[in-house]
């Protein structure tokens, strides 16, 4: 079977809790970013959580699930251990309508998990233990490529096997008549893997998605307009979200914008992931780039209005009510 959108990423179980700014300081947690942690630190933070909501997560996993709920045929390629969290992840994804063709495995490391603390202002601070999910290699990628979209996650660049898997998957996708997309994922990813990111965007990607800080970091500049235009010189479509300001979509020399909706955030977890879900749904269904961007903005606005990284509302109905489809 071929799919409309395929994602390759770190299969992470999100464990979400509330945490005050004082709590973050006491625990040595840097607010608003993703930090990689070791297994003992993960266990410490889990024990310190005052309340817990578990959800199948991971940046690309969230995006693919959002696209699947919009009605497209989706698959997510990620690695989980055959443990309780791994079984939870696989079952939850299948129930949401997204295929998980790489079942839980008998591997050494436990399933990846991210302890996410949501501050009173809705900002989220992620503390991620990579575990089994970071060990994706080209040998783990099944032959499911076709004339759709392939979405790749910058977080997996932390291991060389992930970089190789990305390049090979993008080549196979192109040969099958499809297009490839990358999310930069985090400014620290862009800092750590600048040369590899640029090489992948230059040579293999058709669409690239990042926020303002990620694009500025990647191109080592304070001029966001210049950074986005630089990316668009080598990549067909470049999307830039700007933290409450209008979204920019650059297609060659042409720029489209989509105004954001003012929403009081309850939990910012998944905002970028669901922007990507709406945006890529629009692209795969043939919508104009400005319309696709509006879809992304609507999905992001919905997800920050509640706890958890995936939509609770019927977003396809919302698109229809807004006249986007």
Coordinates of C-alpha atoms in Angstrom, one line a residue:
X1 CA 0.0 0.0 0.0
X2 CA 1.1 3.5 -0.7
X3 CA 0.3 6.5 1.4
X4 CA -0.6 10.2 0.9
X5 CA 1.9 11.2 3.7
X6 CA 4.6 9.2 5.3
X7 CA 6.6 10.4 8.4
X8 CA 9.9 9.2 9.7
X9 CA 10.7 10.3 13.2
X10 CA 11.3 9.6 16.9
X11 CA 8.4 7.7 18.4
X12 CA 8.1 9.4 21.7
X13 CA 5.5 9.0 24.4
X14 CA 4.7 12.5 25.8
X15 CA 4.1 12.6 29.5
X16 CA 2.6 16.1 30.2
X17 CA 2.4 17.8 33.6
X18 CA 1.9 21.3 34.9
X19 CA 4.9 23.0 36.4
X20 CA 5.4 26.5 37.8
X21 CA 8.3 28.7 36.9
X22 CA 9.7 28.1 40.4
X23 CA 9.4 24.4 39.9
X24 CA 11.4 24.6 36.6
X25 CA 14.1 26.6 38.3
X26 CA 14.3 24.2 41.2
X27 CA 14.6 21.2 38.8
X28 CA 17.1 22.9 36.5
X29 CA 14.8 22.9 33.5
X30 CA 15.3 25.5 30.8
X31 CA 11.9 27.0 30.0
X32 CA 10.5 26.7 26.5
X33 CA 13.0 24.4 24.8
X34 CA 13.6 20.7 24.3
X35 CA 16.5 19.2 26.3
X36 CA 17.9 15.8 25.8
X37 CA 18.3 13.9 29.1
X38 CA 19.6 10.5 30.2
X39 CA 17.6 7.7 31.6
X40 CA 18.1 8.5 35.3
X41 CA 17.1 12.1 34.8
X42 CA 14.0 10.9 33.0
X43 CA 13.0 8.8 35.9
X44 CA 13.7 11.7 38.4
X45 CA 11.5 14.1 36.4
X46 CA 8.7 11.5 36.0
X47 CA 8.6 11.0 39.7
X48 CA 8.5 14.8 40.3
X49 CA 5.3 15.3 38.1
X50 CA 2.3 16.4 40.1
X51 CA -0.1 15.2 37.4
X52 CA 0.4 13.2 34.2
X53 CA -1.3 13.0 30.8
X54 CA 0.2 10.4 28.5
X55 CA -0.1 10.8 24.7
X56 CA 1.7 9.3 21.7
X57 CA 4.0 12.1 20.6
X58 CA 7.2 13.0 18.8
X59 CA 7.2 15.9 16.5
X60 CA 6.5 14.1 13.2
X61 CA 4.3 11.5 14.9
X62 CA 2.0 14.3 16.0
X63 CA 2.0 15.9 12.5
X64 CA 1.2 12.6 10.8
X65 CA -1.6 11.8 13.3
X66 CA -3.1 15.3 12.6
X67 CA -3.0 14.7 8.9
X68 CA -4.5 11.2 9.3
X69 CA -7.4 12.7 11.3
X70 CA -8.0 15.1 8.4
X71 CA -8.7 12.0 6.3
X72 CA -5.6 11.3 4.3
X73 CA -3.9 7.9 4.2
X74 CA -0.9 8.2 6.5
X75 CA 1.9 6.1 7.9
X76 CA 4.5 6.7 10.6
X77 CA 7.9 5.0 10.7
X78 CA 9.3 5.0 14.2
X79 CA 11.0 2.5 16.5
X80 CA 9.6 1.5 19.9
X81 CA 10.5 -1.3 22.3
X82 CA 8.0 -4.1 23.0
X83 CA 7.2 -2.6 26.4
X84 CA 4.2 -1.0 27.9
X85 CA 4.8 2.5 26.5
X86 CA 5.8 1.0 23.1
X87 CA 2.5 -1.0 22.9
X88 CA 0.6 2.1 24.0
X89 CA 2.2 4.1 21.2
X90 CA 1.6 1.6 18.4
X91 CA -2.1 1.0 19.5
X92 CA -2.9 4.7 19.9
X93 CA -1.5 5.5 16.4
X94 CA -3.5 2.7 14.8
X95 CA -6.7 3.8 16.6
X96 CA -6.2 7.3 15.3
X97 CA -6.1 6.0 11.7
X98 CA -2.4 6.1 11.0
X99 CA -0.5 3.0 10.0
X100 CA 2.5 2.0 12.1
X101 CA 4.3 -0.5 9.8
X102 CA 7.3 -1.0 12.1
X103 CA 5.8 -2.9 15.2
X104 CA 7.3 -2.9 18.7
X105 CA 10.7 -4.6 18.8
X106 CA 12.7 -6.6 21.2
X107 CA 15.5 -4.0 21.5
X108 CA 17.8 -3.1 24.4
X109 CA 16.7 0.5 25.0
X110 CA 13.2 1.4 26.4
X111 CA 10.6 3.3 24.4
X112 CA 11.5 7.0 24.1
X113 CA 9.6 9.4 26.3
X114 CA 9.5 13.2 26.9
X115 CA 8.5 14.8 30.2
X116 CA 6.8 18.0 29.3
X117 CA 6.1 20.6 31.9
X118 CA 3.5 23.2 31.0
X119 CA 3.9 26.6 32.6
X120 CA 1.0 28.9 33.7
X121 CA 1.5 30.9 30.5
X122 CA 1.1 27.8 28.4
X123 CA 4.8 27.5 27.4
X124 CA 6.1 24.0 27.3
X125 CA 9.5 22.7 28.5
X126 CA 10.4 19.3 27.0
X127 CA 12.9 16.9 28.6
X128 CA 13.4 14.0 26.2
X129 CA 15.0 10.7 26.8
X130 CA 15.6 9.4 23.3
X131 CA 15.7 5.6 24.0
X132 CA 14.9 3.2 21.2
X133 CA 13.3 5.9 19.0
X134 CA 16.6 7.5 18.1
X135 CA 18.0 4.4 16.5
X136 CA 16.3 4.6 13.2
X137 CA 18.5 3.5 10.3
X138 CA 17.9 2.9 6.6
X139 CA 17.4 -0.8 7.4
X140 CA 14.4 0.2 9.5
X141 CA 12.6 2.0 6.7
X142 CA 10.1 -0.2 4.8
X143 CA 9.5 0.2 1.1
X144 CA 6.2 2.2 1.3
X145 CA 7.2 5.1 -1.0
X146 CA 4.8 6.6 -3.6
X147 CA 3.6 9.9 -5.2
X148 CA 2.8 11.6 -1.9
X149 CA 4.8 13.4 0.8
X150 CA 7.6 12.2 3.0
X151 CA 8.1 14.1 6.2
X152 CA 11.4 13.9 8.1
X153 CA 12.2 15.1 11.6
X154 CA 15.3 17.1 12.4
X155 CA 15.6 15.6 15.9
X156 CA 16.8 12.3 14.3
X157 CA 19.9 14.1 13.0
X158 CA 21.6 13.5 16.4
X159 CA 22.8 10.1 15.1
X160 CA 24.6 9.4 11.8
X161 CA 22.3 6.5 11.0
X162 CA 19.3 8.9 11.0
X163 CA 21.0 11.2 8.5
X164 CA 21.7 8.3 6.2
X165 CA 18.2 7.0 6.5
X166 CA 16.8 10.5 5.6
X167 CA 18.9 10.8 2.4
X168 CA 18.1 7.3 1.2
X169 CA 14.4 7.7 2.0
X170 CA 14.3 11.1 0.1
X171 CA 16.0 9.5 -2.9
X172 CA 13.4 6.6 -2.9
X173 CA 10.6 9.1 -2.5
X174 CA 11.8 11.1 -5.5
X175 CA 12.1 8.0 -7.6
X176 CA 8.5 7.1 -6.8
X177 CA 7.3 10.5 -7.9
X178 CA 6.8 12.0 -4.4
X179 CA 8.2 15.0 -2.6
X180 CA 10.1 15.3 0.6
X181 CA 9.7 17.7 3.6
X182 CA 11.9 18.4 6.6
X183 CA 11.0 20.1 9.8
X184 CA 14.1 21.7 11.5
X185 CA 12.5 20.8 14.8
X186 CA 14.6 23.0 17.2
X187 CA 17.2 25.8 17.0
X188 CA 19.7 23.5 18.9
X189 CA 19.3 20.9 16.1
X190 CA 20.1 23.6 13.6
X191 CA 23.1 24.7 15.6
X192 CA 24.4 21.1 16.0
X193 CA 23.8 20.0 12.5
X194 CA 24.0 23.1 10.4
X195 CA 26.1 21.7 7.5
X196 CA 24.0 18.5 7.3
X197 CA 20.7 20.4 7.4
X198 CA 21.9 22.8 4.6
X199 CA 23.1 19.9 2.5
X200 CA 19.8 18.1 2.9
X201 CA 17.7 21.2 2.1
X202 CA 20.0 22.0 -0.9
X203 CA 19.9 18.5 -2.4
X204 CA 17.0 16.5 -1.3
X205 CA 14.1 18.5 0.1
X206 CA 11.2 20.1 -1.8
X207 CA 9.6 21.7 1.3
X208 CA 11.2 22.9 4.5
X209 CA 9.4 24.1 7.7
X210 CA 10.8 25.9 10.6
X211 CA 10.2 28.8 13.1
X212 CA 11.9 32.1 13.0
X213 CA 14.6 31.2 15.6
X214 CA 15.4 28.0 13.7
X215 CA 15.9 29.8 10.4
X216 CA 18.0 32.5 11.9
X217 CA 20.2 29.9 13.6
X218 CA 20.5 27.8 10.5
X219 CA 21.8 30.7 8.4
X220 CA 23.7 32.5 11.2
X221 CA 22.0 35.8 10.7
X222 CA 19.7 38.3 12.5
X223 CA 17.8 39.0 9.3
X224 CA 14.9 36.7 9.1
X225 CA 13.8 37.9 5.6
X226 CA 17.3 37.1 4.3
X227 CA 17.4 33.7 5.9
X228 CA 14.0 32.6 4.5
X229 CA 14.9 33.9 1.0
X230 CA 18.2 32.1 1.2
X231 CA 16.5 28.8 1.9
X232 CA 14.0 29.5 -0.9
X233 CA 16.9 29.7 -3.4
X234 CA 17.5 26.0 -3.0
X235 CA 14.1 24.6 -1.8
X236 CA 10.8 25.0 -3.6
X237 CA 8.6 25.9 -0.6
X238 CA 9.9 27.3 2.7
X239 CA 7.5 27.9 5.6
X240 CA 8.4 30.1 8.6
X241 CA 6.2 30.4 11.7
X242 CA 6.8 33.6 13.8
X243 CA 5.5 33.1 17.3
X244 CA 2.2 35.1 17.1
X245 CA 3.0 37.1 14.0
X246 CA 1.9 36.1 10.5
X247 CA 3.3 33.0 8.9
X248 CA 5.5 33.4 5.9
X249 CA 5.5 31.0 3.0
X250 CA 8.3 31.6 0.4
X251 CA 8.0 30.1 -3.1
X252 CA 10.9 31.4 -5.1
X253 CA 10.7 35.1 -5.1
X254 CA 7.0 35.0 -4.2
X255 CA 5.8 35.3 -0.5
X256 CA 2.5 34.3 0.9
X257 CA 1.3 35.2 4.4
X258 CA -1.3 33.9 6.8
X259 CA -2.4 35.9 9.8
X260 CA -2.4 34.0 13.1
X261 CA -5.5 33.7 15.3
X262 CA -5.2 35.2 18.8
X263 CA -5.7 32.4 21.3
X264 CA -4.8 32.3 25.0
X265 CA -2.6 29.3 25.2
X266 CA -3.4 26.5 27.6
X267 CA -0.6 24.3 26.3
X268 CA 1.7 25.2 23.5
X269 CA 2.8 21.6 23.0
X270 CA 2.3 20.5 19.4
X271 CA 1.6 24.0 17.9
X272 CA 4.4 23.7 15.3
X273 CA 3.5 20.1 14.7
X274 CA -0.1 20.8 14.0
X275 CA 0.8 23.8 11.8
X276 CA 2.7 21.4 9.7
X277 CA -0.2 19.0 9.7
X278 CA -2.7 21.5 8.3
X279 CA -0.1 23.0 5.9
X280 CA 0.9 19.7 4.4
X281 CA -2.7 18.5 4.2
X282 CA -3.4 21.6 2.1
X283 CA -0.4 21.0 -0.1
X284 CA -1.1 17.3 -0.6
X285 CA -4.8 18.1 -1.5
X286 CA -3.8 20.7 -4.1
X287 CA -4.7 23.9 -2.1
X288 CA -2.9 27.1 -2.9
X289 CA 0.0 27.9 -0.7
X290 CA -1.8 30.8 1.1
X291 CA -4.8 28.5 1.8
X292 CA -2.5 25.7 3.0
X293 CA -0.9 28.2 5.4
X294 CA -4.3 29.2 6.7
X295 CA -5.1 25.6 7.4
X296 CA -1.9 25.2 9.3
X297 CA -2.7 28.3 11.4
X298 CA -6.1 27.0 12.2
X299 CA -4.7 23.6 13.4
X300 CA -2.1 25.3 15.5
X301 CA -4.7 27.6 17.1
X302 CA -6.9 24.6 18.0
X303 CA -4.1 22.6 19.6
X304 CA -2.8 25.3 21.9
X305 CA -6.3 25.7 23.4
X306 CA -6.1 22.5 25.4
X307 CA -3.7 20.1 27.0
X308 CA -2.0 17.7 24.6
X309 CA -0.3 17.8 21.2
X310 CA -3.0 16.6 18.9
X311 CA -6.3 18.2 17.8
X312 CA -9.5 17.5 19.7
X313 CA -11.9 19.3 17.3
X314 CA -12.9 18.1 13.8
X315 CA -10.5 20.2 11.8
X316 CA -11.8 19.2 8.4
X317 CA -15.2 20.5 9.4
X318 CA -13.5 23.7 10.6
X319 CA -11.8 24.1 7.2
X320 CA -15.2 23.7 5.5
X321 CA -16.8 26.2 7.8
X322 CA -14.0 28.7 7.0
X323 CA -14.4 28.1 3.3
X324 CA -11.0 26.6 2.8
X325 CA -12.2 23.4 1.3

